[in-house]
CSV table of C-alpha atoms in Angstrom, one decimal:
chain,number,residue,atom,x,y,z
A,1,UNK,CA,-11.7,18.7,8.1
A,2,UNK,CA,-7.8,18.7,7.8
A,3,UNK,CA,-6.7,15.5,5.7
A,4,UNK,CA,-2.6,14.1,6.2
A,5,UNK,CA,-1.0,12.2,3.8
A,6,UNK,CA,1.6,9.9,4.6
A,7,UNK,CA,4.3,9.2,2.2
A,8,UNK,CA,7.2,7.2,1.6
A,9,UNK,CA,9.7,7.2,-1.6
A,10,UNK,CA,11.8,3.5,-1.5
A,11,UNK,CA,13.3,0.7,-4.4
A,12,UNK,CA,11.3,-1.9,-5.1
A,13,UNK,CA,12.1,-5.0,-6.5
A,14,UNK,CA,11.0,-6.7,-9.5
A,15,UNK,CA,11.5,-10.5,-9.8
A,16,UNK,CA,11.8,-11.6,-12.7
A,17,UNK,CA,12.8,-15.1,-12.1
A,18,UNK,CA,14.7,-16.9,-9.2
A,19,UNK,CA,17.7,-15.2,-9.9
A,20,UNK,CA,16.6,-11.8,-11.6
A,21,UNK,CA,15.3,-9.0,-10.4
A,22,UNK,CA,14.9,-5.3,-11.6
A,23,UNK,CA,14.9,-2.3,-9.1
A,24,UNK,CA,11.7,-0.2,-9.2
A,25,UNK,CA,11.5,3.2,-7.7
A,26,UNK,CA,7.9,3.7,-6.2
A,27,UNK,CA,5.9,6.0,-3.9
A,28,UNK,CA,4.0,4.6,-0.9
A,29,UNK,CA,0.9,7.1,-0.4
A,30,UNK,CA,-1.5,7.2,2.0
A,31,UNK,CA,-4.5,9.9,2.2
A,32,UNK,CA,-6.6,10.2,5.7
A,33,UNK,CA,-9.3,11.3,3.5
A,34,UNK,CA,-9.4,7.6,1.8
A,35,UNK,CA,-8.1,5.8,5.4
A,36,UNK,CA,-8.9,2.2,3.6
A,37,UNK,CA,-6.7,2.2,0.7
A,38,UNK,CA,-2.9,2.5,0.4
A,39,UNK,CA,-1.5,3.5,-2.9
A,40,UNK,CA,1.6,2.7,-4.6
A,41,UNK,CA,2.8,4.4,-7.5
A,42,UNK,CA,5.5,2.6,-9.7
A,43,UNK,CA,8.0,4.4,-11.9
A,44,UNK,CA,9.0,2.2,-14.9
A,45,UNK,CA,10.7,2.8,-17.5
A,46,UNK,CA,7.5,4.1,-19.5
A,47,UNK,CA,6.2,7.6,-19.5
A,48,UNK,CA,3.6,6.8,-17.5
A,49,UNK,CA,4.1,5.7,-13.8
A,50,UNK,CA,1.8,2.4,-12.7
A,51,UNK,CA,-0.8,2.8,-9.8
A,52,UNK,CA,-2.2,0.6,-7.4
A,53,UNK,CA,-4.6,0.9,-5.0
A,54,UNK,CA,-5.7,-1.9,-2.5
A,55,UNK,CA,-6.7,-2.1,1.3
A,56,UNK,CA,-4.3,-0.5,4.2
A,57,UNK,CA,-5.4,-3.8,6.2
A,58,UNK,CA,-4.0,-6.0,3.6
A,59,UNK,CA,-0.4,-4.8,3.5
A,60,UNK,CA,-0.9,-4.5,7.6
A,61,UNK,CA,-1.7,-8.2,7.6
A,62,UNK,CA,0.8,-8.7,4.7
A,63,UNK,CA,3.9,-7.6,7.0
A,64,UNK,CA,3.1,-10.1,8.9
A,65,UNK,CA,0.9,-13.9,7.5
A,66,UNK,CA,0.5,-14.3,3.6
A,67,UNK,CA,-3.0,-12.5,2.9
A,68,UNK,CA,-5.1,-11.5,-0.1
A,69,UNK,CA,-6.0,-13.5,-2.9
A,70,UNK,CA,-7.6,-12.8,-6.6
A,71,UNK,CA,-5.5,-9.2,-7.8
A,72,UNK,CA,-3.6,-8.5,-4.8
A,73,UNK,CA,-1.5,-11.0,-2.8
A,74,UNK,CA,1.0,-10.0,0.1
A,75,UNK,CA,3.3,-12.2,2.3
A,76,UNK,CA,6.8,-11.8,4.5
A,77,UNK,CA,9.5,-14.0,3.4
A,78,UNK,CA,13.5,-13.6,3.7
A,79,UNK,CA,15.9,-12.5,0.6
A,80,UNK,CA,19.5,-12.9,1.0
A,81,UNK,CA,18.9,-13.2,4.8
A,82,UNK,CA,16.5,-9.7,5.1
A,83,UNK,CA,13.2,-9.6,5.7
A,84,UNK,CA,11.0,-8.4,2.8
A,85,UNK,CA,7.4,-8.5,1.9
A,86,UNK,CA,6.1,-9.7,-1.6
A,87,UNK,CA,3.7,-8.5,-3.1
A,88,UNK,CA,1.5,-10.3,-5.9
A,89,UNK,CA,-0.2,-8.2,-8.3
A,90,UNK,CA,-2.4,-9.0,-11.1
A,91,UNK,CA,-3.9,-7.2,-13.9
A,92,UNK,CA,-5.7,-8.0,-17.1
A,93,UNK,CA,-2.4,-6.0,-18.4
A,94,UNK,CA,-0.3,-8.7,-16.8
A,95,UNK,CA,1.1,-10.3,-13.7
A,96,UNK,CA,3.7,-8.8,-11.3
A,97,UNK,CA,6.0,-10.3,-8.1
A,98,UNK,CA,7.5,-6.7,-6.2
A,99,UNK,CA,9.7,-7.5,-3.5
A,100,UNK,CA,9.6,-4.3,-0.5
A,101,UNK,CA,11.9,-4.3,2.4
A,102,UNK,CA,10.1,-5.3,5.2
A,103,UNK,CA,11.3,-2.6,8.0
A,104,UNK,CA,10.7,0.1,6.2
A,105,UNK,CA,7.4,-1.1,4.5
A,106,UNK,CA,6.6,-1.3,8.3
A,107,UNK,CA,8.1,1.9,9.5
A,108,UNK,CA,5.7,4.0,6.8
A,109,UNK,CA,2.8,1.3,7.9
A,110,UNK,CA,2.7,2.6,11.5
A,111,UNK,CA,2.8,6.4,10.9
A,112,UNK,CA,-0.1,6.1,8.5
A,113,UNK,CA,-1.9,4.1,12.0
A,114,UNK,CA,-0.9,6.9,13.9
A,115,UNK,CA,-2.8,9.3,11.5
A,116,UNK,CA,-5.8,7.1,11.4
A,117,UNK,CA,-5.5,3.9,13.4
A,118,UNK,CA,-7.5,1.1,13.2
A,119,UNK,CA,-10.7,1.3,13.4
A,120,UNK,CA,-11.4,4.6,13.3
A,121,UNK,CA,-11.4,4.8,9.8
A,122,UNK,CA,-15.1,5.0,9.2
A,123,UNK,CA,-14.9,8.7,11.0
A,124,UNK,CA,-12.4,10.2,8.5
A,125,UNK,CA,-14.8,10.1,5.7
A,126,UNK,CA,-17.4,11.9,7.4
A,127,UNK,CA,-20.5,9.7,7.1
A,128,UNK,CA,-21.9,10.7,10.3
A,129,UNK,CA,-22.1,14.4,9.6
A,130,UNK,CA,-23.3,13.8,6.7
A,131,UNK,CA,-26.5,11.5,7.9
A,132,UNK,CA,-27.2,14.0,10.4
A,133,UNK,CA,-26.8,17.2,7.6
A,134,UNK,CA,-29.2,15.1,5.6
A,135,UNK,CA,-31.4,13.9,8.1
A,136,UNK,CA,-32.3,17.6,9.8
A,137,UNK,CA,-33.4,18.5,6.6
């Protein structure tokens, strides 16, 4: 089975407090081979780069109504008069607020639907064929 990946390179935004933020380059992924999860990888200052993982549907519904609770919390707002998206993590390492611009959080959004839109996901991971493998055994 042929498996896409959808990526995105933008500049996050770390808030620091009301008035601070910190610019955070990071890599939007998206694998049709794992069509539930969205991955994000943040490069910091450190050697290593941070990843996160959480559900497609919750940055989906994130664009658009605050969503999530526990680790992973997303919500639209306006900064300076654009339209972001916010994105709450949480980690027993520590606590993060990343700000995302909104259009283009959208724009990489709607290509990875195109590659596996909703609903379909449960055929990308190829649970049926296996069943049937096992089962004619």
């Amino acid at each position: 089975m042929h498996h896409t990946v959808v990526e995105r390179e933008l500049e996050l935004r770390l808030i620091l407090s009301p008035e601070r933020g910190v610019a955070v380059p990071a890599l939007l992924s998206y694998h049709s081979d794992d069509p539930f999860a969205v991955h994000i990888t943040f490069h910091t200052n450190s050697e290593h780069p941070v990843f996160w993982t959480f559900s497609r549907d919750l940055l989906v519904e994130g664009v658009f109504r605050p969503c999530g609770h526990g680790d992973v919390r997303v919500w639209p707002t306006k900064a300076e008069g654009r339209s972001v998206v916010l994105m709450a993590l949480s980690s027993p390492d520590g606590d993060a607020l990343l700000e995302a611009p909104a259009a283009q959080v959208s724009a990489w959004l709607e290509r990875t639907l195109r590659v596996v839109p909703p609903g379909t996901e449960g055929e990308q991971l190829g649970i049926d064929d296996a069943l049937d493998q096992l089962l004619a055994q």
